[in-house]
Coordinates of C-alpha atoms in Angstrom, one line a residue:
X1015 CA -14.0 117.5 95.4
X1016 CA -15.4 120.1 97.9
X1017 CA -16.9 119.3 101.6
X1018 CA -21.1 118.2 101.4
X1019 CA -23.5 119.0 103.7
X1020 CA -23.6 116.1 105.9
X1021 CA -19.6 115.3 106.1
X1022 CA -20.2 119.6 107.3
X1023 CA -22.6 117.9 109.6
X1024 CA -20.0 115.3 110.5
X1025 CA -17.0 118.0 111.0
X1026 CA -19.0 120.9 112.9
X1027 CA -19.5 119.1 115.8
X1028 CA -16.5 117.9 116.6
X1029 CA -14.9 121.9 116.1
X1030 CA -17.6 123.3 118.7
X1031 CA -16.4 119.9 121.1
X1032 CA -12.6 121.3 120.4
X1033 CA -13.2 124.5 121.1
X1034 CA -15.8 124.0 124.0
X1035 CA -12.9 121.7 125.7
X1036 CA -10.7 124.3 124.9
X1037 CA -12.7 126.1 127.3
X1038 CA -13.6 123.7 129.2
X1039 CA -13.0 124.4 133.4
X1040 CA -9.6 126.2 132.3
X1041 CA -8.6 126.5 135.8
X1042 CA -8.5 123.2 136.5
X1043 CA -5.0 121.5 137.4
X1044 CA -3.1 120.6 134.0
X1045 CA -3.1 117.5 133.3
X1046 CA 0.3 115.5 135.2
X1047 CA 0.4 112.7 132.4
X1048 CA 1.0 114.9 128.9
X1049 CA 5.3 115.6 131.5
X1050 CA 6.8 112.9 133.3
X1051 CA 8.5 115.7 135.4
X1052 CA 6.1 118.0 137.4
X1053 CA 7.1 121.2 135.2
X1054 CA 3.8 121.3 134.1
X1055 CA 2.7 122.6 137.3
X1056 CA 5.2 124.9 137.8
X1057 CA 6.7 125.7 134.2
X1058 CA 3.6 128.5 133.6
X1059 CA 4.5 129.9 136.2
X1060 CA 7.8 130.8 135.4
X1061 CA 7.2 132.0 132.0
X1062 CA 4.7 134.3 133.3
X1063 CA 6.3 135.8 135.6
X1064 CA 7.8 138.6 134.8
X1065 CA 4.3 140.2 133.5
X1066 CA 2.8 139.1 136.8
X1067 CA 6.1 141.1 138.8
X1068 CA 5.0 144.1 135.6
X1069 CA 1.3 145.0 136.5
X1070 CA 1.2 144.0 140.3
X1071 CA 4.2 145.3 141.5
X1072 CA 5.3 148.2 138.4
X1073 CA 8.6 146.0 137.4
X1074 CA 9.2 143.4 135.4
X1075 CA 12.7 142.5 137.0
X1076 CA 12.0 141.7 140.6
X1077 CA 14.7 139.2 140.8
X1078 CA 17.8 137.6 138.9
X1079 CA 14.9 135.1 136.8
X1080 CA 13.6 136.6 133.8
X1081 CA 12.2 135.0 131.0
X1082 CA 10.5 137.5 129.5
X1083 CA 14.7 138.3 128.2
X1084 CA 13.7 134.6 126.9
X1085 CA 10.4 135.0 124.9
X1086 CA 9.5 139.2 125.3
X1087 CA 6.3 138.1 122.3
X1088 CA 4.7 135.8 125.6
X1089 CA 6.0 138.4 127.6
X1090 CA 4.4 141.6 125.9
X1091 CA 1.4 139.4 125.3
X1092 CA 0.6 138.1 128.9
X1093 CA 0.8 141.8 129.6
X1094 CA -1.6 143.4 128.1
X1095 CA -3.7 140.3 129.5
X1096 CA -2.8 141.1 132.0
X1097 CA -3.7 144.5 132.4
X1098 CA -6.8 144.2 131.2
X1099 CA -8.6 141.0 132.4
X1100 CA -6.4 140.7 135.7
X1101 CA -3.9 138.6 136.9
X1102 CA -4.5 134.9 137.0
X1103 CA -4.2 131.1 135.7
X1104 CA -7.6 131.4 133.3
X1105 CA -6.3 134.8 131.7
X1106 CA -2.7 133.0 131.1
X1107 CA -4.3 130.0 129.3
X1108 CA -6.4 131.8 127.3
X1109 CA -3.6 133.5 124.5
X1110 CA -2.9 130.1 124.3
X1111 CA -6.4 128.8 123.6
X1112 CA -6.3 131.6 121.1
X1113 CA -3.0 131.0 119.8
X1114 CA -4.2 126.9 119.5
X1115 CA -7.1 127.5 117.4
X1116 CA -5.6 129.7 115.4
X1117 CA -3.0 128.1 114.8
X1118 CA -4.9 125.1 113.4
X1119 CA -7.2 128.0 111.0
X1120 CA -3.3 127.9 109.1
X1121 CA -3.2 124.4 109.8
X1122 CA -5.7 123.8 107.7
X1123 CA -5.6 126.4 104.9
X1124 CA -1.3 124.5 104.8
X1125 CA -2.7 121.2 104.3
X1126 CA -4.9 123.0 101.3
X1127 CA -1.8 125.1 99.2
X1128 CA 0.3 121.6 100.1
X1129 CA -3.0 119.3 98.6
X1130 CA -3.5 121.3 95.5
X1131 CA 0.2 121.0 94.5
X1132 CA 1.5 124.3 96.0
X1133 CA 1.0 126.0 92.3
X1134 CA 2.4 122.7 90.9
X1135 CA -1.4 121.2 89.4
X1136 CA 0.6 117.7 88.7
X1137 CA 1.3 117.2 92.6
X1138 CA -2.0 118.3 93.4
X1139 CA -3.7 115.4 94.6
X1140 CA -7.8 114.5 94.2
X1141 CA -10.1 115.8 96.8
X1142 CA -7.3 118.4 98.4
X1143 CA -9.6 120.9 99.4
X1144 CA -11.6 117.4 101.7
X1145 CA -8.5 116.3 103.1
X1146 CA -7.6 119.5 104.9
X1147 CA -10.4 120.4 106.4
X1148 CA -10.5 116.7 108.3
X1149 CA -6.9 117.4 109.1
X1150 CA -7.0 119.8 110.7
X1151 CA -10.5 118.7 112.7
X1152 CA -8.1 115.3 113.6
X1153 CA -5.7 118.2 115.1
X1154 CA -8.4 120.1 116.4
X1155 CA -9.0 117.0 117.9
X1156 CA -6.5 115.6 118.9
X1157 CA -5.8 115.1 122.7
X1158 CA -2.0 115.4 123.2
X1159 CA -2.3 119.1 121.4
X1160 CA -5.8 120.4 122.8
X1161 CA -4.7 119.6 126.9
X1162 CA -1.4 121.7 126.3
X1163 CA -3.7 124.4 124.5
X1164 CA -4.7 124.8 127.8
X1165 CA -1.8 125.6 129.1
X1166 CA -0.1 128.6 129.1
X1167 CA 3.1 127.1 128.4
X1168 CA 5.5 128.1 125.1
X1169 CA 5.0 125.4 123.2
X1170 CA 1.3 126.4 121.9
X1171 CA 2.9 130.0 120.9
X1172 CA 6.3 128.4 119.2
X1173 CA 3.9 126.1 117.3
X1174 CA 1.6 128.8 116.0
X1175 CA 4.4 131.1 114.7
X1176 CA 6.4 128.1 113.3
X1177 CA 3.1 127.2 111.5
X1178 CA 2.3 131.3 110.4
X1179 CA 6.0 131.3 109.3
X1180 CA 4.7 127.6 107.2
X1181 CA 1.4 129.4 106.0
X1182 CA 3.3 132.5 104.5
X1183 CA 5.9 129.6 102.9
X1184 CA 2.7 127.8 101.5
X1185 CA 1.7 131.3 99.9
X1186 CA 4.6 131.6 98.8
X1187 CA 5.1 128.9 97.1
X1188 CA 1.2 129.0 95.9
X1189 CA 1.9 133.1 94.2
X1190 CA 1.9 133.4 90.6
X1191 CA 4.0 136.9 90.3
X1192 CA 7.3 137.4 91.9
X1193 CA 6.7 140.5 93.4
X1194 CA 3.5 138.1 95.9
X1195 CA 6.1 135.6 96.1
X1196 CA 8.6 137.6 97.3
X1197 CA 6.9 139.4 100.1
X1198 CA 4.9 136.0 101.7
X1199 CA 8.8 135.0 101.7
X1200 CA 9.4 137.8 103.7
X1201 CA 6.8 137.3 105.8
X1202 CA 7.6 133.8 106.5
X1203 CA 11.7 134.0 107.5
X1204 CA 10.1 137.1 109.9
X1205 CA 7.1 134.5 111.7
X1206 CA 10.5 132.2 111.7
X1207 CA 12.9 134.4 113.7
X1208 CA 9.8 134.7 116.2
X1209 CA 9.1 131.6 116.7
X1210 CA 12.5 131.8 117.5
X1211 CA 12.3 134.2 120.0
X1212 CA 9.6 132.6 122.1
X1213 CA 11.7 129.1 122.4
X1214 CA 14.7 128.3 120.9
X1215 CA 14.3 124.2 120.9
X1216 CA 12.2 125.1 117.4
X1217 CA 15.4 126.3 115.8
X1218 CA 14.6 122.4 114.2
X1219 CA 12.1 124.0 112.4
X1220 CA 14.1 127.0 111.1
X1221 CA 16.1 125.2 109.2
X1222 CA 13.9 123.0 107.6
X1223 CA 12.4 126.1 106.6
X1224 CA 15.2 126.9 104.4
X1225 CA 16.3 123.4 103.8
X1226 CA 12.5 123.2 102.5
X1227 CA 13.1 126.2 100.6
X1228 CA 16.4 125.0 98.5
X1229 CA 15.4 121.8 98.1
X1230 CA 13.4 121.7 95.0
X1231 CA 16.7 123.9 93.3
X1232 CA 18.4 120.1 93.5
X1233 CA 15.3 118.0 93.5
X1234 CA 14.4 118.7 89.5
X1235 CA 15.0 118.9 85.7
X1236 CA 13.2 122.2 85.3
X1237 CA 10.6 123.4 82.3
X1238 CA 10.8 126.9 82.9
X1239 CA 13.8 129.8 82.9
X1240 CA 9.7 131.4 85.1
X1241 CA 10.2 128.5 87.9
X1242 CA 13.5 128.8 88.2
X1243 CA 13.3 132.0 88.8
X1244 CA 10.6 132.1 91.2
X1245 CA 12.1 129.5 93.1
X1246 CA 14.9 131.5 93.6
X1247 CA 13.0 134.9 94.1
X1248 CA 10.9 132.6 97.7
X1249 CA 14.8 131.1 98.7
X1250 CA 15.9 134.4 98.5
X1251 CA 13.5 136.8 100.5
X1252 CA 13.3 134.0 103.1
X1253 CA 16.4 134.3 103.4
X1254 CA 15.8 138.4 104.1
X1255 CA 13.5 137.9 105.7
X1256 CA 15.4 135.2 108.2
X1257 CA 18.2 137.7 108.1
X1258 CA 16.1 141.3 109.1
X1259 CA 14.4 139.7 111.5
X1260 CA 17.2 137.9 113.2
X1261 CA 19.3 141.7 113.4
X1262 CA 16.0 143.3 114.4
X1263 CA 16.3 140.7 117.1
X1264 CA 19.6 140.8 118.6
X1265 CA 20.0 145.4 117.7
X1266 CA 16.6 145.6 119.1
X1267 CA 16.2 143.1 122.1
X1268 CA 18.9 141.2 122.3
X1269 CA 21.8 143.3 122.8
X1270 CA 20.2 145.0 125.3
X1271 CA 20.0 142.7 127.6
X1272 CA 22.8 139.8 125.9
X1273 CA 24.2 138.6 129.8
X1274 CA 20.9 137.9 130.7
X1275 CA 20.4 136.6 127.8
X1276 CA 23.4 134.5 127.2
X1277 CA 23.8 133.3 131.3
X1278 CA 20.4 132.1 130.9
X1279 CA 20.8 129.7 127.1
X1280 CA 23.8 128.5 128.9
X1281 CA 22.3 127.4 131.8
X1282 CA 19.7 125.9 129.5
X1283 CA 22.1 124.5 126.8
X1284 CA 25.1 123.5 129.9
X1285 CA 22.4 121.6 132.1
X1286 CA 20.1 120.0 129.7
X1287 CA 20.4 120.2 126.2
X1288 CA 24.0 118.5 125.5
X1289 CA 25.0 115.6 127.5
X1290 CA 27.4 115.8 129.8
X1291 CA 30.3 112.0 128.3
X1292 CA 29.7 110.2 125.0
X1293 CA 28.3 107.4 127.1
X1294 CA 25.8 109.9 129.1
X1295 CA 24.3 111.2 124.9
X1296 CA 24.4 107.7 123.7
X1297 CA 21.7 106.8 126.7
X1298 CA 20.1 109.8 125.5
X1299 CA 19.8 108.2 122.4
X1300 CA 18.7 104.4 123.5
X1301 CA 16.0 106.4 126.5
X1302 CA 14.7 108.3 123.6
X1303 CA 14.2 104.6 121.3
X1304 CA 13.6 102.6 123.1
X1305 CA 12.8 103.8 126.9
X1306 CA 10.1 102.7 129.2
X1307 CA 10.4 105.9 131.0
X1308 CA 11.0 109.2 129.2
X1309 CA 11.4 107.7 125.8
X1310 CA 10.4 109.8 123.4
X1311 CA 9.4 107.7 121.1
X1312 CA 7.6 105.1 123.6
X1313 CA 5.5 108.7 124.7
X1314 CA 4.2 109.1 121.2
X1315 CA 2.6 105.4 121.2
X1316 CA 0.8 106.1 123.8
X1317 CA -0.2 109.9 122.7
X1318 CA -0.9 110.3 119.2
X1319 CA -0.3 106.6 117.5
X1320 CA -1.5 107.4 115.2
X1321 CA 0.9 110.4 114.1
X1322 CA 3.6 108.6 114.9
X1323 CA 2.2 105.5 112.6
X1324 CA 1.7 108.7 110.0
X1325 CA 5.3 109.4 110.4
X1326 CA 7.4 107.0 110.5
X1327 CA 6.3 105.1 107.2
X1328 CA 5.8 108.3 105.6
X1329 CA 9.7 109.0 105.9
X1330 CA 10.3 105.0 104.9
X1331 CA 8.3 106.2 102.4
X1332 CA 10.7 109.0 101.2
X1333 CA 13.2 106.6 101.5
X1334 CA 11.9 104.5 99.4
X1335 CA 10.9 105.8 96.9
X1336 CA 12.3 107.3 94.7
X1337 CA 9.1 109.4 92.0
X1338 CA 8.0 110.5 95.8
X1339 CA 10.1 112.1 97.1
X1340 CA 10.3 114.1 93.7
X1341 CA 6.1 114.4 93.8
X1342 CA 6.3 116.3 97.9
X1343 CA 6.3 119.7 97.6
X1344 CA 8.9 122.0 98.7
X1345 CA 5.8 121.9 101.8
X1346 CA 5.5 118.8 103.0
X1347 CA 8.9 118.6 102.3
X1348 CA 9.4 121.6 105.1
X1349 CA 6.9 119.5 107.2
X1350 CA 9.1 116.0 106.9
X1351 CA 11.6 117.7 108.1
X1352 CA 10.8 119.5 111.0
X1353 CA 9.4 116.4 113.0
X1354 CA 13.5 114.5 111.7
X1355 CA 15.1 116.9 113.1
X1356 CA 13.3 117.6 116.2
X1357 CA 12.9 113.9 117.1
X1358 CA 16.9 114.0 116.5
X1359 CA 16.7 117.0 119.0
X1360 CA 15.0 115.4 122.4
X1361 CA 17.1 112.2 121.3
X1362 CA 20.7 114.2 121.2
X1363 CA 19.0 116.3 124.8
X1364 CA 20.6 115.5 128.3
X1365 CA 16.7 115.8 129.9
X1366 CA 14.0 116.6 127.5
X1367 CA 10.9 116.6 128.8
X1368 CA 8.0 115.1 126.9
X1369 CA 6.2 118.8 127.0
X1370 CA 8.5 120.0 124.0
X1371 CA 6.7 118.1 121.7
X1372 CA 3.2 120.1 121.4
X1373 CA 5.4 122.9 119.2
X1374 CA 6.0 119.9 116.8
X1375 CA 2.6 117.8 116.8
X1376 CA 1.0 119.6 114.6
X1377 CA 4.1 118.2 112.1
X1378 CA 3.5 115.3 112.8
X1379 CA -0.7 115.1 112.1
X1380 CA 0.3 117.0 109.1
X1381 CA 2.5 113.7 107.9
X1382 CA 0.3 111.4 109.1
X1383 CA -2.2 112.9 106.5
X1384 CA 0.3 113.6 103.7
X1385 CA 0.8 110.0 104.3
X1386 CA -3.0 109.2 103.8
X1387 CA -3.2 111.8 100.8
X1388 CA -0.3 110.2 98.2
X1389 CA -1.9 106.9 99.4
X1390 CA -1.0 105.6 96.7
X1391 CA 3.4 105.9 96.1
X1392 CA 2.8 104.3 99.6
X1393 CA 1.2 101.4 99.3
X1394 CA 4.5 99.1 97.8
X1395 CA 6.0 99.5 101.2
X1396 CA 3.8 97.3 102.4
X1397 CA 2.8 95.6 99.0
X1398 CA 6.6 95.1 97.9
X1399 CA 8.4 91.7 98.0
X1400 CA 12.2 93.7 98.0
X1401 CA 14.8 93.9 101.0
X1402 CA 14.7 97.0 101.5
X1403 CA 11.0 97.1 101.5
X1404 CA 10.8 94.0 103.9
X1405 CA 13.6 95.9 106.7
X1406 CA 11.1 98.9 106.2
X1407 CA 8.8 97.5 107.5
X1408 CA 10.2 94.5 110.2
X1409 CA 11.7 98.0 111.7
X1410 CA 8.3 99.5 111.8
X1411 CA 6.1 96.3 113.9
X1412 CA 9.3 95.7 116.3
X1413 CA 9.3 99.2 116.9
X1414 CA 5.1 98.7 117.6
X1415 CA 5.5 95.1 118.8
X1416 CA 7.9 96.6 121.7
X1417 CA 5.8 98.7 122.8
X1418 CA 2.6 96.7 122.9
X1419 CA 5.2 94.5 124.8
X1420 CA 5.6 96.9 127.6
X1421 CA 2.1 97.8 127.9
X1422 CA 1.7 93.5 129.4
X1423 CA 4.1 93.9 131.7
X1424 CA 3.0 93.0 135.5
X1425 CA 3.5 96.5 137.1
X1426 CA 2.4 98.8 134.7
X1427 CA 0.1 101.5 136.3
X1428 CA -2.3 102.8 134.1
X1429 CA -3.5 105.9 136.6
X1430 CA 0.1 107.2 136.1
X1431 CA 1.2 105.4 132.9
X1432 CA 4.4 104.5 134.8
X1433 CA 6.1 101.4 133.5
X1434 CA 8.3 98.9 135.5
X1435 CA 11.9 99.6 135.1
X1436 CA 13.7 97.5 132.6
X1437 CA 17.0 95.9 132.9
X1438 CA 19.3 95.7 130.3
X1439 CA 18.7 91.5 130.3
X1440 CA 15.0 92.4 130.0
X1441 CA 14.8 94.6 127.9
X1442 CA 17.1 92.3 125.1
X1443 CA 14.8 90.0 125.4
X1444 CA 11.8 92.2 124.7
X1445 CA 13.4 94.0 122.1
X1446 CA 15.0 90.2 120.6
X1447 CA 11.1 89.2 121.2
X1448 CA 9.6 92.0 119.2
X1449 CA 12.3 92.0 116.2
X1450 CA 10.9 88.1 115.4
X1451 CA 7.8 89.3 115.6
X1452 CA 8.3 92.2 113.1
X1453 CA 10.1 89.8 110.7
X1454 CA 7.7 88.0 110.6
X1455 CA 4.5 90.1 110.8
X1456 CA 6.5 92.2 107.8
X1457 CA 7.0 88.8 105.6
X1458 CA 2.9 88.0 105.9
X1459 CA 1.5 91.4 105.1
X1460 CA 2.4 91.4 101.5
X1461 CA 0.4 88.2 101.3
X1462 CA -2.0 89.6 103.2
X1463 CA -2.1 92.4 101.1
X1464 CA -2.7 89.7 98.2
X1465 CA -5.2 88.2 99.5
X1466 CA -7.5 90.9 99.9
X1467 CA -7.3 92.1 96.7
X1468 CA -8.7 88.9 95.9
X1469 CA -11.4 88.8 98.0
X1470 CA -11.9 92.2 96.3
X1471 CA -12.3 90.5 93.2
X1472 CA -15.5 89.4 94.8
X1473 CA -17.0 93.0 95.0
X1474 CA -17.0 94.1 91.1
X1475 CA -20.4 95.6 90.8
X1476 CA -19.1 97.7 94.2
X1477 CA -15.8 98.2 92.9
X1478 CA -16.5 101.7 90.8
X1479 CA -18.6 103.6 93.8
X1480 CA -15.9 102.0 95.9
X1481 CA -12.9 103.9 93.4
X1482 CA -14.6 107.8 92.9
X1483 CA -15.5 107.5 96.6
X1484 CA -12.5 105.4 99.1
X1485 CA -10.2 108.7 99.2
X1486 CA -13.3 110.0 101.4
X1487 CA -14.4 106.8 102.7
X1488 CA -10.5 106.7 104.1
X1489 CA -10.7 109.7 105.3
X1490 CA -13.6 109.8 107.5
X1491 CA -13.3 106.2 109.1
X1492 CA -9.5 107.8 109.7
X1493 CA -11.3 110.4 111.6
X1494 CA -13.7 108.6 113.4
X1495 CA -10.6 106.2 114.7
X1496 CA -9.1 109.4 116.0
X1497 CA -12.4 110.5 118.3
X1498 CA -12.7 107.0 119.0
X1499 CA -8.9 107.3 120.3
X1500 CA -8.4 110.7 121.9
X1501 CA -12.3 110.7 123.5
X1502 CA -11.4 108.0 126.1
X1503 CA -7.9 110.9 127.7
X1504 CA -10.8 113.3 127.4
X1505 CA -13.2 110.9 129.3
X1506 CA -9.5 110.2 132.1
X1507 CA -8.8 113.9 132.6
X1508 CA -12.4 115.8 132.8
X1509 CA -13.6 113.4 135.1
X1510 CA -11.3 113.0 137.4
X1511 CA -9.6 117.1 137.2
X1512 CA -8.4 118.2 140.7
X1513 CA -8.3 122.1 140.9
X1514 CA -5.1 122.0 143.8
X1515 CA -3.5 125.0 142.0
X1516 CA -6.5 127.3 142.9
X1517 CA -7.2 125.8 146.2
X1518 CA -3.5 126.0 146.7
X1519 CA -3.4 129.8 146.1
X1520 CA -6.6 130.8 148.0
X1521 CA -4.9 128.7 151.3
X1522 CA -2.1 130.1 151.0
X1523 CA -4.0 133.6 150.6
X1524 CA -5.6 133.6 154.1
X1525 CA -2.8 131.8 156.1
X1526 CA 0.1 134.2 155.2
X1527 CA 0.7 137.2 156.7
X1528 CA 0.7 140.6 154.4
X1529 CA 4.0 141.2 153.3
X1530 CA 4.9 137.6 152.7
X1531 CA 7.6 136.6 150.2
X1532 CA 7.8 132.9 148.7
X1533 CA 10.8 130.4 147.6
X1534 CA 8.8 129.1 144.8
X1535 CA 5.0 129.1 142.8
X1536 CA 2.7 131.5 144.7
X1537 CA 1.0 132.3 140.9
X1538 CA -2.3 133.9 142.5
X1539 CA -1.3 135.2 145.0
X1540 CA -0.4 138.6 145.9
X1541 CA 2.8 137.5 147.5
X1542 CA 5.6 138.7 145.5
X1543 CA 8.0 135.6 144.4
X1544 CA 10.8 134.4 142.9
X1545 CA 12.9 131.1 141.9
X1546 CA 16.2 129.6 143.2
X1547 CA 17.9 127.6 140.6
X1548 CA 22.0 126.8 141.4
X1549 CA 23.6 128.3 138.5
X1550 CA 21.2 130.3 136.5
X1551 CA 19.3 132.6 139.2
X1552 CA 18.8 133.7 142.9
X1553 CA 22.0 130.9 144.5
X1554 CA 24.2 132.9 145.6
X1555 CA 23.0 134.2 149.2
X1556 CA 20.4 133.1 150.9
X1557 CA 16.5 133.2 150.2
X1558 CA 15.9 135.6 153.2
X1559 CA 18.5 138.0 152.5
X1560 CA 16.0 139.0 148.9
X1561 CA 13.4 139.1 151.6
X1562 CA 12.0 135.4 151.2
X1563 CA 9.3 134.0 154.8
X1564 CA 8.6 131.3 152.8
X1565 CA 8.7 128.5 150.5
X1566 CA 6.7 126.3 148.9
X1567 CA 8.6 122.7 147.6
X1568 CA 6.9 120.6 143.8
X1569 CA 7.8 116.9 143.6
X1570 CA 7.4 113.4 143.9
X1571 CA 8.0 111.7 147.4
X1572 CA 11.8 110.5 145.5
X1573 CA 11.9 114.0 143.9
X1574 CA 11.8 115.8 147.2
X1575 CA 14.2 113.5 149.3
X1576 CA 16.8 113.9 147.3
X1577 CA 15.8 118.1 147.0
X1578 CA 16.7 118.1 150.9
X1579 CA 19.8 116.0 150.9
X1580 CA 21.3 116.5 147.3
X1581 CA 23.2 120.2 147.8
X1582 CA 21.5 122.3 145.4
X1583 CA 19.6 125.4 145.0
X1584 CA 17.8 125.7 148.9
X1585 CA 19.2 122.8 150.0
X1586 CA 22.3 124.1 149.7
X1587 CA 21.5 126.2 152.4
X1588 CA 19.2 124.3 154.3
X1589 CA 17.9 121.1 155.6
X1590 CA 15.2 119.1 156.7
X1591 CA 14.4 118.3 160.9
X1592 CA 13.7 115.0 160.0
X1593 CA 15.5 113.2 157.5
X1594 CA 14.2 110.3 157.7
X1595 CA 10.9 112.2 155.9
X1596 CA 11.6 115.4 155.4
X1597 CA 8.5 116.0 154.0
X1598 CA 6.2 115.0 157.2
X1599 CA 6.1 118.6 158.9
X1600 CA 4.9 121.4 156.0
X1601 CA 2.9 124.3 157.7
X1602 CA 0.4 123.0 154.8
X1603 CA 0.5 120.7 151.8
X1604 CA -1.7 118.9 148.7
X1605 CA -0.4 117.6 145.6
X1606 CA -1.4 117.0 141.9
X1607 CA -1.5 113.3 141.2
X1608 CA 2.2 112.3 142.4
X1609 CA 3.5 115.2 142.9
X1610 CA 3.5 116.7 146.2
X1611 CA 3.0 120.6 146.7
X1612 CA 4.7 121.5 150.0
X1613 CA 4.8 125.1 152.0
X1614 CA 7.2 125.6 154.5
X1615 CA 8.2 128.8 157.0
X1616 CA 11.7 129.8 156.6
X1617 CA 14.0 129.7 160.1
X1618 CA 14.1 133.2 160.2
X1619 CA 17.4 135.3 162.4
X1620 CA 16.6 136.7 166.2
X1621 CA 18.6 138.7 168.9
X1622 CA 18.8 134.9 170.5
X1623 CA 19.4 133.2 167.1
X1624 CA 17.2 130.9 165.7
X1625 CA 13.6 130.9 165.1
X1626 CA 11.8 127.6 165.0
X1627 CA 11.2 126.3 162.2
X1628 CA 10.8 122.7 160.6
X1629 CA 14.0 123.3 159.1
X1630 CA 17.3 123.9 159.9
X1631 CA 20.2 126.5 158.2
X1632 CA 23.0 124.5 156.8
X1633 CA 26.1 125.1 160.2
X1634 CA 27.7 127.3 157.7
X1635 CA 24.6 129.7 158.2
X1636 CA 25.1 132.5 161.4
X1637 CA 21.9 133.6 162.5
X1638 CA 23.8 137.5 162.1
X1639 CA 23.3 137.6 158.6
X1640 CA 19.9 137.4 158.3
X1641 CA 19.2 140.2 160.8
X1642 CA 17.9 142.3 158.5
X1643 CA 17.4 141.3 154.9
X1644 CA 17.3 143.2 152.1
X1645 CA 14.1 143.7 150.1
X1646 CA 15.0 144.6 145.8

């Protein structure tokens, strides 16, 4: 069933609005509610640091922080854009906007091929074209994806390359000739390596792609040798593309930069990735599942509740129903595994910023629409009275009730989406209450469904009409509900948007003398800057040895107190003059949401000793060590 004119009249305004919202006030500060740490305010500059150096100073590597080694494709895109359109946040964010819009087009095509059976007509669903278009519209208007598309983070390019790879895989699965399928398979493998070369956290997608390509060999009874040969051809060429892409990536890029790449990836894996103990690993899993602060599942419930529920229901349906497992196409298996493995990856991480979810949000939206398209096979999950169906319903409803109970706790700060820290006793009482409510709800859902079925018998005169348009009506209602849930986020963000990063950079440009060098983010200033991370970069000597004259720090009150007292990063070399309120004497201050931006002038040495400053050097830092700082 194709989209008729009336539906296009609804779809087109949403698509235009989605494009406009990505471009409107692109120089505004990011929505800080999309992450639990200030990385949204700093990481854009981290990822564009080397491209900025290349365009402004003629050399990309001016210090030890070289993210271009980790993400060369995005680095080259930024260099090209900055060379032609100037250096700025807007120019860098436009790269993500364009890639985000292209990813939506790819997403719609992937859904259409999947719903048409991916070369297997018996697996096709009715209204495939309409469901694919509405799914793409949903993703275009989904605020969790749209607001990340407005930032120059790596998640949007990573999602684009993942969807590019999945699109190539979908075309390979739908091709009728082995030659055509082989070409698409090779391209799918190469694009998957491009995703890995953009951000290594896309590894779950690469694994899901391979497993999805292998799955038909174990799930089906083959009716013809041609079909078996085609599947093996797609799998073989996909593996060939992956192997060739990895070989090219290693020989042309990783090998010349292996020391830097391995050191930086090792730091992220050691400090942020792997837990330091079994207890810390269990705590990370518990936080991801039921954490009221920094929790992965609670974040997805708050920002993408329908996609989260749709993903859970489809996973549960696949576990319960053999028929559903048989009907799903390899494309749908890749999407399902992509989400499941991404969740597992974030659950096992020691530090898992919620901005990482942006790279697999398209897969979660796809699972929601697969659940709609395969609803007849999922319905027994709600209506079944067997123990397995009841158990699945109870767990999903208990999870839902637990997060709803968190929302009604006293002390919830709605403006900042901060929740009170629960003690273990309160947490377990809430969990017990949620399990009881989930169990009762799971018991009554089939009975409620039966009552609805009996009510439908009163509408016999309309049953044929409703049956004809049931899918389109349900899909349209789902889109309307998505608009209803996402619009308040846009009204809140755009209605109270700020331009603190822009104003801060303009103030720094006016206030600081020519030739200043900063520690921290000063992206839209003419000055050179660099970052100091203990164990990663620029930490083996005082910042003045690299020519630094000022330092810019970003964080909440709590993190700033720890910053100057922890002995890590800059506090290894300096201490604040006022230990009670270390942020009381900056030369420039600002804030974005709960995060403060503070600029200090670093203490500099002269012939008589340290020059006056709000910061003091540690006792072991002698003044004569900084008389003549070297400039790289």
